[in-house]
GROMACS .gro file of C-alpha atoms in nm:
model
  147
    1MET     CA    1   0.809  -2.390  -1.509
    2GLN     CA    2   1.133  -2.193  -1.520
    3TRP     CA    3   1.228  -1.975  -1.223
    4TRP     CA    4   1.237  -1.660  -1.436
    5ALA     CA    5   0.881  -1.724  -1.557
    6TRP     CA    6   0.753  -1.737  -1.197
    7ILE     CA    7   0.934  -1.413  -1.114
    8THR     CA    8   0.804  -1.244  -1.430
    9VAL     CA    9   0.445  -1.349  -1.359
   10GLY     CA   10   0.479  -1.237  -0.997
   11ALA     CA   11   0.615  -0.897  -1.098
   12LEU     CA   12   0.336  -0.852  -1.355
   13LEU     CA   13   0.071  -0.937  -1.097
   14LEU     CA   14   0.218  -0.698  -0.841
   15GLY     CA   15   0.245  -0.425  -1.104
   16SER     CA   16  -0.110  -0.476  -1.224
   17GLU     CA   17  -0.238  -0.437  -0.868
   18LEU     CA   18  -0.092  -0.086  -0.870
   19THR     CA   19  -0.263   0.010  -1.196
   20PHE     CA   20  -0.617  -0.046  -1.070
   21VAL     CA   21  -0.779   0.258  -0.909
   22ASN     CA   22  -0.971   0.073  -0.638
   23ALA     CA   23  -0.736  -0.217  -0.574
   24GLN     CA   24  -0.891  -0.487  -0.359
   25PHE     CA   25  -0.558  -0.649  -0.268
   26TYR     CA   26  -0.600  -0.986  -0.432
   27LEU     CA   27  -0.321  -0.972  -0.686
   28VAL     CA   28  -0.061  -0.870  -0.427
   29PHE     CA   29  -0.082  -1.206  -0.254
   30VAL     CA   30  -0.098  -1.408  -0.576
   31GLY     CA   31   0.197  -1.211  -0.717
   32ALA     CA   32   0.397  -1.252  -0.398
   33ALA     CA   33   0.332  -1.627  -0.405
   34ALA     CA   34   0.455  -1.645  -0.766
   35LEU     CA   35   0.770  -1.449  -0.673
   36LEU     CA   36   0.836  -1.676  -0.378
   37VAL     CA   37   0.794  -1.990  -0.587
   38GLY     CA   38   1.030  -1.840  -0.846
   39PHE     CA   39   1.300  -1.773  -0.590
   40LEU     CA   40   1.250  -2.115  -0.429
   41THR     CA   41   1.271  -2.281  -0.772
   42LEU     CA   42   1.596  -2.097  -0.841
   43ALA     CA   43   1.741  -2.201  -0.504
   44ALA     CA   44   1.612  -2.563  -0.506
   45ALA     CA   45   1.750  -2.665  -0.848
   46HIS     CA   46   1.417  -2.691  -1.034
   47PRO     CA   47   1.171  -2.909  -0.841
   48ALA     CA   48   0.901  -3.092  -1.037
   49ASN     CA   49   0.625  -2.883  -1.195
   50TRP     CA   50   0.354  -3.035  -0.976
   51ILE     CA   51   0.551  -2.932  -0.666
   52GLN     CA   52   0.587  -2.577  -0.797
   53TRP     CA   53   0.218  -2.544  -0.881
   54SER     CA   54   0.110  -2.702  -0.552
   55LEU     CA   55   0.335  -2.468  -0.357
   56PHE     CA   56   0.205  -2.170  -0.555
   57ALA     CA   57  -0.160  -2.265  -0.491
   58LEU     CA   58  -0.092  -2.322  -0.122
   59LEU     CA   59   0.095  -1.994  -0.075
   60ALA     CA   60  -0.152  -1.785  -0.277
   61SER     CA   61  -0.468  -1.923  -0.115
   62GLY     CA   62  -0.318  -1.942   0.233
   63SER     CA   63  -0.191  -1.585   0.230
   64LEU     CA   64  -0.519  -1.457   0.083
   65LEU     CA   65  -0.723  -1.625   0.354
   66ALA     CA   66  -0.488  -1.539   0.638
   67PHE     CA   67  -0.375  -1.184   0.565
   68ARG     CA   68  -0.580  -1.006   0.296
   69ARG     CA   69  -0.863  -0.877   0.513
   70ARG     CA   70  -0.631  -0.744   0.785
   71VAL     CA   71  -0.396  -0.573   0.539
   72TYR     CA   72  -0.683  -0.429   0.333
   73GLU     CA   73  -0.866  -0.292   0.638
   74ARG     CA   74  -0.547  -0.139   0.777
   75ILE     CA   75  -0.479   0.042   0.450
   76ARG     CA   76  -0.837   0.152   0.391
   77ARG     CA   77  -0.880   0.279   0.747
   78LYS     CA   78  -0.622   0.552   0.688
   79LEU     CA   79  -0.821   0.716   0.409
   80PRO     CA   80  -0.979   1.045   0.515
   81ASP     CA   81  -1.354   1.076   0.515
   82ILE     CA   82  -1.487   1.258   0.214
   83LYS     CA   83  -1.736   1.529   0.299
   84LEU     CA   84  -2.018   1.530   0.049
   85GLY     CA   85  -2.250   1.826   0.051
   86PRO     CA   86  -2.302   2.111   0.292
   87LYS     CA   87  -2.441   1.910   0.586
   88GLY     CA   88  -2.316   2.057   0.913
   89GLU     CA   89  -2.222   2.397   0.774
   90THR     CA   90  -2.381   2.718   0.899
   91VAL     CA   91  -2.577   2.986   0.717
   92ILE     CA   92  -2.712   3.323   0.827
   93LEU     CA   93  -3.083   3.369   0.773
   94PRO     CA   94  -3.199   3.701   0.624
   95ALA     CA   95  -3.549   3.675   0.777
   96GLU     CA   96  -3.718   3.516   1.077
   97LEU     CA   97  -3.794   3.153   1.007
   98PRO     CA   98  -4.060   2.968   1.211
   99PRO     CA   99  -4.057   2.586   1.219
  100GLY     CA  100  -4.178   2.433   0.891
  101GLU     CA  101  -4.159   2.764   0.702
  102SER     CA  102  -3.921   2.850   0.420
  103CYS     CA  103  -3.725   3.150   0.295
  104ARG     CA  104  -3.452   3.235   0.042
  105LEU     CA  105  -3.090   3.277   0.148
  106GLU     CA  106  -2.741   3.306   0.000
  107PHE     CA  107  -2.508   3.011   0.043
  108ARG     CA  108  -2.174   2.970  -0.139
  109GLY     CA  109  -2.264   3.247  -0.380
  110CYS     CA  110  -2.600   3.101  -0.485
  111SER     CA  111  -2.958   3.161  -0.382
  112TRP     CA  112  -3.116   2.864  -0.203
  113SER     CA  113  -3.451   2.785  -0.050
  114ALA     CA  114  -3.423   2.703   0.318
  115VAL     CA  115  -3.676   2.526   0.539
  116ASN     CA  116  -3.667   2.529   0.917
  117GLY     CA  117  -3.667   2.160   1.005
  118GLY     CA  118  -3.621   2.226   1.376
  119ARG     CA  119  -3.864   2.298   1.659
  120PHE     CA  120  -3.749   2.655   1.734
  121VAL     CA  121  -3.798   2.986   1.554
  122ILE     CA  122  -3.476   3.113   1.398
  123ALA     CA  123  -3.442   3.491   1.425
  124ALA     CA  124  -3.342   3.714   1.134
  125GLY     CA  125  -2.962   3.744   1.115
  126ALA     CA  126  -2.913   3.433   1.333
  127ARG     CA  127  -2.697   3.136   1.240
  128ALA     CA  128  -2.862   2.812   1.135
  129ARG     CA  129  -2.697   2.474   1.082
  130ILE     CA  130  -2.771   2.271   0.768
  131ASP     CA  131  -2.920   1.928   0.848
  132ARG     CA  132  -2.953   1.797   0.494
  133VAL     CA  133  -3.026   1.896   0.136
  134GLU     CA  134  -3.352   1.791  -0.026
  135GLY     CA  135  -3.331   1.872  -0.395
  136LEU     CA  136  -3.255   2.244  -0.407
  137THR     CA  137  -3.373   2.313  -0.052
  138LEU     CA  138  -3.154   2.337   0.256
  139VAL     CA  139  -3.318   2.193   0.567
  140VAL     CA  140  -3.181   2.390   0.862
  141HIS     CA  141  -3.223   2.417   1.237
  142ALA     CA  142  -3.126   2.686   1.487
  143ASP     CA  143  -2.753   2.668   1.557
  144GLY     CA  144  -2.703   2.537   1.908
  145HIS     CA  145  -3.040   2.358   1.912
  146PRO     CA  146  -3.071   2.001   1.781
  147SER     CA  147  -3.332   1.946   1.511
   0.00000   0.00000   0.00000
């Protein structure tokens, strides 16, 4: 294969890795191996095709096995955690709420049902922490007391 074909294929593979939303970092190593074989072919005055393909297979599989997991984990670790839902936020209860009982309250501009999932009575006007959401019901416990 010609040196420019290896470099073109390598560049296409590296570019296609960037176009995928959730890149898994496979094409980076395959593309880098193709680029390396292209540059080595240019410098080594066109070795035989079987040598080029063997070197490509060795570089691509070797780099995938040796480096992919470490590189992928290092990049993915830096992503911030995405907070889904209101778990952990606080609300103010309009009425006294004994354990297991429910009431209506305002949260983020909407009316919600709230159930006291804790072991303590929550006084009217007191803060409660949201444990979880079950359908359209907020399960809360007294702020400062674990559920």
